[in-house]
Coordinates of C-alpha atoms in Angstrom, one line a residue:
M1322 CA 0.0 0.0 0.0
R1323 CA 1.3 3.4 -0.9
C1324 CA 1.5 6.1 1.7
N1325 CA 1.2 8.9 -0.9
N1326 CA 3.7 11.1 1.0
R1327 CA 5.3 13.5 -1.4
R1328 CA 8.4 14.2 0.8
T1329 CA 11.5 12.4 -0.3
T1330 CA 12.7 12.2 3.4
R1331 CA 9.6 10.3 4.4
C1332 CA 9.1 7.9 1.5
A1333 CA 11.5 7.9 -1.5
T1334 CA 9.2 5.7 -3.6
C1335 CA 6.0 7.7 -3.3
A1336 CA 8.0 11.0 -3.6
E1337 CA 9.5 9.7 -6.9
T1338 CA 6.0 8.9 -8.2
Y1339 CA 4.8 12.4 -7.2
R1340 CA 7.9 14.0 -8.9
R1341 CA 7.2 12.1 -12.2
D1342 CA 3.5 13.1 -12.1
T1343 CA 4.5 16.7 -11.6
Y1344 CA 6.9 16.5 -14.5
Q1345 CA 4.1 15.2 -16.7
L1346 CA 1.7 17.8 -15.5
I1347 CA 4.1 20.7 -16.3
T1348 CA 5.2 19.2 -19.6
A1349 CA 1.6 18.8 -20.8
G1350 CA 1.1 22.5 -20.2
L1351 CA 4.3 23.4 -22.2
R1352 CA 4.1 21.1 -25.2
G1353 CA 0.6 19.5 -25.0
G1354 CA -0.6 16.0 -24.5
K1355 CA -2.8 14.3 -21.9
G1356 CA -5.8 16.2 -22.9
T1357 CA -4.0 19.5 -23.5
P1358 CA -3.8 20.7 -27.2
E1359 CA -0.3 20.7 -28.7
Q1360 CA -0.8 24.3 -29.9
V1361 CA 0.1 25.6 -26.4
A1362 CA 3.7 25.2 -27.4
A1363 CA 3.3 28.2 -29.6
H1364 CA 1.7 30.4 -26.9
P1365 CA 3.8 33.1 -25.0
R1366 CA 5.4 31.3 -22.1
V1367 CA 7.9 32.4 -19.4
F1368 CA 9.6 30.8 -16.4
A1369 CA 9.7 33.2 -13.4
T1370 CA 11.3 32.9 -10.0
F1371 CA 9.8 35.1 -7.2
T1372 CA 12.1 35.5 -4.2
A1373 CA 11.5 36.7 -0.6
P1374 CA 12.8 40.0 0.7
S1375 CA 15.8 40.3 3.0
F1376 CA 15.5 39.8 6.7
G1377 CA 19.1 40.4 7.4
P1378 CA 22.5 39.5 5.8
V1379 CA 23.3 35.8 5.6
H1380 CA 26.2 33.7 4.5
N1381 CA 26.1 33.2 0.7
R1382 CA 28.2 32.3 -2.3
P1383 CA 28.3 35.4 -4.6
D1384 CA 29.1 35.0 -8.2
A1385 CA 32.3 37.0 -7.8
G1386 CA 34.3 37.5 -4.6
R1387 CA 33.8 36.2 -1.1
C1388 CA 31.0 36.2 1.3
R1389 CA 30.6 39.2 3.6
C1390 CA 32.2 37.2 6.3
G1391 CA 35.4 37.0 4.2
V1392 CA 35.2 33.3 3.5
R1393 CA 34.7 31.6 0.2
H1394 CA 32.0 29.0 1.1
T1395 CA 31.7 25.6 -0.6
P1396 CA 28.3 24.5 -1.9
D1397 CA 27.8 22.1 1.0
D1398 CA 28.9 24.5 3.7
P1399 CA 26.3 24.3 6.5
A1400 CA 26.8 28.0 7.2
L1401 CA 25.1 28.9 3.9
G1402 CA 21.8 30.7 4.5
T1403 CA 22.5 31.3 8.2
P1404 CA 22.5 34.9 9.5
L1405 CA 25.8 36.7 9.9
D1406 CA 24.3 38.3 13.1
P1407 CA 21.7 35.9 14.5
D1408 CA 20.6 38.5 17.1
G1409 CA 20.0 41.1 14.5
Y1410 CA 18.2 38.8 12.1
D1411 CA 14.4 39.6 11.8
Y1412 CA 13.0 36.1 12.6
E1413 CA 9.6 37.5 13.3
A1414 CA 9.2 39.0 9.8
A1415 CA 10.8 35.9 8.2
V1416 CA 8.1 33.6 9.8
L1417 CA 5.3 36.0 9.0
W1418 CA 6.5 36.2 5.4
N1419 CA 6.2 32.5 5.0
A1420 CA 2.7 32.6 6.5
H1421 CA 1.6 35.3 4.0
A1422 CA 3.4 34.1 0.9
G1423 CA 0.4 32.3 -0.5
A1424 CA -1.9 35.4 -0.1
L1425 CA 0.8 37.5 -1.8
W1426 CA 0.9 35.2 -4.8
R1427 CA -2.9 35.5 -5.1
R1428 CA -2.6 39.3 -5.0
F1429 CA 0.1 39.1 -7.7
S1430 CA -2.0 37.0 -10.0
I1431 CA -4.8 39.6 -9.8
Y1432 CA -2.4 42.4 -10.6
L1433 CA -0.9 40.5 -13.4
R1434 CA -4.2 40.3 -15.3
R1435 CA -4.6 44.0 -14.7
E1436 CA -1.2 44.8 -16.1
I1437 CA -1.7 42.7 -19.2
A1438 CA -5.0 44.3 -19.9
K1439 CA -3.5 47.8 -19.4
R1440 CA -0.8 47.1 -22.0
A1441 CA -3.4 45.7 -24.4
G1442 CA -5.6 48.8 -24.0
L1443 CA -8.4 46.8 -22.5
T1444 CA -10.4 47.0 -19.3
Q1445 CA -10.1 44.1 -16.9
R1446 CA -13.6 42.8 -17.8
A1447 CA -12.9 43.1 -21.5
F1448 CA -9.6 41.2 -21.1
R1449 CA -11.5 38.0 -20.3
Q1450 CA -13.0 38.0 -23.8
Y1451 CA -9.6 38.1 -25.5
A1452 CA -7.1 36.2 -23.3
R1453 CA -6.5 34.1 -20.2
V1454 CA -3.5 33.7 -17.9
S1455 CA -2.6 30.1 -17.1
F1456 CA 0.1 29.1 -14.7
A1457 CA 1.6 26.3 -12.7
K1458 CA 3.9 27.0 -9.7
V1459 CA 5.9 25.2 -7.0
A1460 CA 7.2 26.5 -3.7
E1461 CA 10.8 26.1 -2.7
Y1462 CA 12.7 26.9 0.5
Q1463 CA 15.8 28.9 0.3
K1464 CA 18.8 28.0 2.5
R1465 CA 17.7 30.8 4.9
G1466 CA 14.3 29.2 5.4
A1467 CA 12.3 31.7 3.3
V1468 CA 9.8 30.4 0.7
H1469 CA 10.1 31.5 -2.9
F1470 CA 8.1 30.4 -6.0
H1471 CA 9.0 29.0 -9.4
A1472 CA 6.2 29.4 -12.0
V1473 CA 5.4 28.7 -15.6
I1474 CA 3.1 31.5 -16.8
R1475 CA 1.4 31.1 -20.2
L1476 CA -0.8 33.5 -22.1
D1477 CA -3.8 31.8 -23.8
G1478 CA -6.9 32.6 -25.7
P1479 CA -10.2 33.4 -23.9
T1480 CA -11.1 29.7 -23.2
G1481 CA -7.6 28.5 -22.4
G1482 CA -5.0 26.4 -24.2
D1483 CA -7.5 25.3 -26.9
T1484 CA -7.8 28.8 -28.3
P1485 CA -4.9 30.9 -29.8
P1486 CA -3.9 34.1 -27.9
P1487 CA -4.7 37.4 -29.5
S1488 CA -2.3 39.0 -32.0
W1489 CA -1.0 41.5 -29.4
A1490 CA 0.1 38.8 -27.0
S1491 CA 3.8 38.2 -26.8
A1492 CA 6.4 36.9 -24.3
E1493 CA 7.9 40.4 -24.1
L1494 CA 4.5 41.9 -23.1
L1495 CA 4.0 39.1 -20.5
T1496 CA 7.4 39.6 -19.1
D1497 CA 6.9 43.4 -18.7
A1498 CA 3.5 42.8 -17.1
I1499 CA 5.0 40.3 -14.6
R1500 CA 7.6 42.8 -13.5
A1501 CA 5.0 45.6 -13.0
A1502 CA 2.7 43.3 -11.1
V1503 CA 5.5 42.2 -8.8
A1504 CA 6.4 45.8 -8.1
A1505 CA 2.7 46.6 -7.2
A1506 CA 1.7 43.6 -5.2
R1507 CA 1.6 44.2 -1.5
I1508 CA 0.0 42.4 1.5
T1509 CA -0.8 44.2 4.7
G1510 CA 0.3 42.0 7.7
P1511 CA -0.5 42.1 11.4
V1512 CA 0.6 44.9 13.8
L1513 CA 2.6 43.3 16.6
D1514 CA 3.7 45.4 19.6
G1515 CA 3.3 48.6 17.6
R1516 CA 5.2 47.3 14.6
A1517 CA 3.2 47.1 11.3
H1518 CA 4.2 44.4 8.8
T1519 CA 3.8 44.7 5.0
F1520 CA 4.9 41.9 2.7
A1521 CA 6.1 42.1 -0.9
F1522 CA 8.4 40.0 -3.2
G1523 CA 12.1 40.5 -3.1
R1524 CA 14.0 42.5 -5.7
Q1525 CA 15.7 39.4 -7.2
L1526 CA 13.0 38.6 -9.8
D1527 CA 14.0 36.4 -12.7
V1528 CA 11.8 36.1 -15.8
R1529 CA 13.0 34.0 -18.7
V1530 CA 11.3 33.2 -22.0
I1531 CA 10.7 29.4 -22.6
R1532 CA 11.7 28.2 -26.0
S1533 CA 10.4 25.0 -27.7
A1534 CA 12.7 22.0 -27.5
D1535 CA 13.7 22.1 -31.2
L1536 CA 15.2 25.6 -30.7
G1537 CA 17.4 24.6 -27.8
G1538 CA 21.0 25.2 -28.5
G1539 CA 22.5 24.8 -25.0
T1540 CA 21.7 28.4 -23.8
E1541 CA 18.0 28.4 -24.4
L1542 CA 15.6 27.5 -21.6
T1543 CA 13.6 24.6 -23.0
D1544 CA 10.3 23.2 -21.8
R1545 CA 12.0 19.9 -20.8
A1546 CA 14.5 21.7 -18.6
V1547 CA 11.7 23.8 -16.9
A1548 CA 9.5 20.8 -16.2
A1549 CA 12.5 18.8 -14.7
Y1550 CA 13.5 21.8 -12.6
I1551 CA 10.0 22.4 -11.1
A1552 CA 9.3 18.7 -10.6
K1553 CA 12.6 18.4 -8.6
Y1554 CA 11.3 20.8 -5.9
A1555 CA 7.8 19.3 -5.7
T1556 CA 9.1 16.6 -3.3
K1557 CA 11.2 18.8 -1.1
G1558 CA 10.3 20.9 1.9
A1559 CA 11.9 23.0 4.6
E1560 CA 13.6 19.8 5.9
T1561 CA 15.7 19.5 2.7
A1562 CA 16.9 23.1 2.4
T1563 CA 17.2 24.2 6.1
G1564 CA 17.6 20.9 7.9
T1565 CA 14.4 21.4 9.9
L1566 CA 11.6 18.8 10.5
D1567 CA 9.4 16.9 8.0
R1568 CA 6.5 16.4 10.5
P1569 CA 4.5 18.6 12.8
L1570 CA 5.5 19.3 16.4
R1571 CA 3.3 18.3 19.3
F1572 CA 5.3 20.0 22.0
L1573 CA 8.1 22.6 21.8
A1574 CA 10.1 20.4 24.2
E1575 CA 10.7 18.0 21.3
L1576 CA 13.3 20.3 19.9
A1577 CA 15.7 19.5 22.7
G1578 CA 16.2 16.0 21.4
L1579 CA 16.5 16.9 17.7
D1580 CA 19.6 17.5 15.7
L1581 CA 18.8 20.9 14.2
S1582 CA 20.9 24.0 13.2
D1583 CA 20.6 27.0 15.5
H1584 CA 19.0 29.0 12.7
A1585 CA 16.3 26.4 12.0
R1586 CA 15.7 26.0 15.8
R1587 CA 15.2 29.8 16.2
M1588 CA 12.8 29.9 13.2
I1589 CA 10.7 27.1 14.7
R1590 CA 10.7 28.7 18.2
T1591 CA 9.6 32.0 16.7
A1592 CA 6.7 30.4 14.8
W1593 CA 5.7 28.6 18.0
A1594 CA 5.8 31.8 20.1
L1595 CA 3.8 33.8 17.5
G1596 CA 1.3 30.9 17.3
A1597 CA 0.4 31.6 20.9
R1598 CA -1.0 35.0 20.1
K1599 CA -4.8 35.2 19.7
D1600 CA -4.6 37.8 17.0
L1601 CA -2.5 35.4 14.9
A1602 CA -4.7 32.3 15.5
H1603 CA -5.9 32.3 11.9
L1604 CA -2.3 31.7 10.7
R1605 CA -2.1 28.4 12.6
L1606 CA 1.6 28.9 13.2
R1607 CA 2.1 26.2 15.8
A1608 CA 0.6 23.6 13.5
W1609 CA 3.0 24.7 10.7
A1610 CA 6.0 25.5 12.9
H1611 CA 7.9 22.6 11.3
M1612 CA 7.4 24.3 7.9
L1613 CA 8.6 27.6 9.4
G1614 CA 5.1 29.2 9.1
F1615 CA 4.3 28.3 5.5
R1616 CA 1.0 26.5 5.2
G1617 CA 0.3 26.8 1.5
H1618 CA 0.2 24.1 -1.2
F1619 CA 3.6 23.3 -2.6
S1620 CA 2.3 22.9 -6.2
T1621 CA -0.7 24.7 -7.6
K1622 CA -2.0 25.5 -11.1
T1623 CA -4.9 27.2 -12.8
R1624 CA -7.7 25.0 -14.1
R1625 CA -6.9 25.4 -17.8
Y1626 CA -3.1 25.0 -17.6
S1627 CA -3.1 21.2 -18.2
T1628 CA -4.2 17.9 -16.7
T1629 CA -4.4 17.2 -13.0
L1630 CA -2.5 14.9 -10.6
G1631 CA -5.8 13.0 -10.0
A1632 CA -6.2 12.3 -13.6
L1633 CA -2.6 11.0 -13.9
R1634 CA -3.1 8.7 -10.8
Q1635 CA -6.3 7.3 -12.3
A1636 CA -4.7 6.6 -15.6
R1637 CA -1.8 4.8 -13.8
A1638 CA -4.2 2.7 -11.7
E1639 CA -6.2 1.7 -14.8
W1640 CA -2.9 0.7 -16.6
R1641 CA -1.9 -1.4 -13.6
R1642 CA -5.2 -3.2 -13.6
L1643 CA -4.9 -3.9 -17.3
Q1644 CA -1.4 -5.4 -16.8
A1645 CA -2.6 -7.6 -13.9
T1646 CA -5.5 -8.9 -16.0
I1647 CA -3.1 -9.8 -18.9
A1648 CA -0.7 -11.5 -16.4
R1649 CA -3.6 -13.7 -15.2
G1650 CA -4.3 -14.8 -18.8
E1651 CA -7.7 -13.1 -18.7
T1652 CA -9.3 -11.0 -21.5
P1653 CA -9.0 -7.3 -20.8
H1654 CA -12.2 -5.6 -19.9
D1655 CA -13.5 -3.4 -22.7
P1656 CA -16.3 -1.1 -21.6
A1657 CA -17.0 -0.2 -25.3
A1658 CA -17.9 -3.8 -26.1
E1659 CA -20.6 -4.1 -23.4
P1660 CA -24.2 -3.8 -24.7
E1661 CA -26.0 -0.6 -23.8
E1662 CA -28.4 -0.8 -20.8
T1663 CA -32.0 -0.8 -21.9
T1664 CA -35.3 -0.5 -20.1
L1665 CA -37.9 -3.2 -20.7
V1666 CA -41.3 -1.6 -21.6
L1667 CA -44.5 -3.7 -21.5
G1668 CA -47.0 -2.4 -23.9
H1669 CA -49.7 -5.1 -23.4
W1670 CA -51.4 -6.3 -20.3
A1671 CA -53.4 -9.6 -19.7
F1672 CA -55.9 -10.5 -16.9
A1673 CA -54.2 -12.8 -14.4
G1674 CA -57.1 -13.3 -11.9
T1675 CA -58.5 -11.8 -8.7
G1676 CA -58.6 -13.1 -5.1
L1677 CA -57.0 -16.3 -3.7
T1678 CA -57.0 -19.8 -5.1
P1679 CA -58.7 -22.5 -2.9
G1680 CA -55.4 -23.7 -1.6
E1681 CA -54.2 -20.2 -0.7
Q1682 CA -57.6 -19.5 1.0
W1683 CA -57.2 -22.7 3.2
L1684 CA -53.7 -21.7 4.2
A1685 CA -54.8 -18.2 5.1
N1686 CA -57.6 -19.5 7.3
S1687 CA -55.3 -21.9 9.1
L1688 CA -53.0 -19.1 10.1
T1689 CA -55.8 -16.9 11.3
P1690 CA -56.7 -17.4 15.0
D1691 CA -60.3 -18.5 15.9
T1692 CA -61.8 -15.5 17.7
S1693 CA -64.3 -17.7 19.6
T1694 CA -61.5 -19.2 21.7
E1695 CA -59.6 -16.0 22.5
G1696 CA -59.2 -15.3 26.2
E1697 CA -59.9 -18.9 27.3
T1698 CA -57.4 -20.8 29.5
A1699 CA -55.8 -23.8 27.8
H1700 CA -56.2 -27.1 29.7
A1701 CA -53.8 -30.0 29.5

C-alpha cells in the first residue's frame, strides 16, 4: 500500500511517483498532451522565479568574490543561509513572510491580469473576452528558510490552451506585465507590539522566456528543462533546504532531542511563540512551525493549464489493472464492447385473476386465530 507522501525524506518511492507526475503535468502545459492541445507550445510562455525579501544579511556564495564574512564558502557548507548576526536577524518577519506568501501570490495573480489588460488597451472585464492567464507553480525553500516560488506562466486565448492568444500577446508583453505586477503587489500583515508588517516579493525577480525543445542550443531555456526543474522541488520541503523537520511538532520540548541547526531552531521557536497570540490564530503557526510558518500548497495551477494529478493517478491505476489482467491470462475488460443498458417496456397487459386460489384460501384460514377461543385458558 502506498502512503502517498510527497516528501522524499519520508518515502522515497512515493516521492518519486509524485515527482514524475508533476513533471508530466508541467510538460503537458508546455508542449501539449494528456488532454491539452499541442498548440500551447506556440503560446507566449515564461519561467519566473519570485524570491523573498531580505530579513538580514546571511552567509552566501556570490558570483564574484567572497561572502561578507570574508570566507569563500563551498556548496555544501552548513553555514550557507544562516545569519551573519543571528541576534540582529528579523526572525519575526521571516516567519510571517512564509505565512503570508500564498496570499501575496494570489494578489500578484490579480495584478498580473490588470497589467496585461492595461498594456493591451483593454479593461479588466474586456480582457477576459480576449485572453486568459494560465500558470503552474511550485514553492521552494531557500537556505535561509524563506519560501520563494518558481512558476510557468502562459498567455492563452479566452477559453484556455485550446484557443490561440490574440495578436498583441507576446512573451515580451507578458514579461513586462509580470515585473510591473510584482512591483505593485503588497499584502498588509499584522501589527505586533506597535510594529506594522507589510509583505512584498524580493528584488531578485528572474523572468526568462521558454523556447520550444527544437530551438534549444545549449543556452535556451527549453520546456523539458523547466519541467524537470519544477518537478525536482515538488518533493522537497523545509527539511531539505534548512535541515528542519518533516513532520508537525506536538510540543516545543521535542526540539531538545532533535539535531537541528541554530537557525532552524530559532525559526521554529519564533513560529511557536507567534502561534500563541490570539490575534494570529488564523495563521495556525504552531501547526505549521515545522514548515517555518508556510502552510500553502507546494504545487498549484490554474484549471486550464493542463491535466491534473488526480487524472494521472487514475490513468496509472487503470494501466496497472490492465497489466494484472493480462498477467492472469484473462481477456482485458473493454467497456465499449458491453451492450448498452435498456429499459424493458411492457405495452400489453393480460388479466391474471383476482382473489386467492382455494389452496391459498385454506392456508390463510389456518394461520388466522379463531376469535371464539380468545381469552380462554388452555387445559392439558
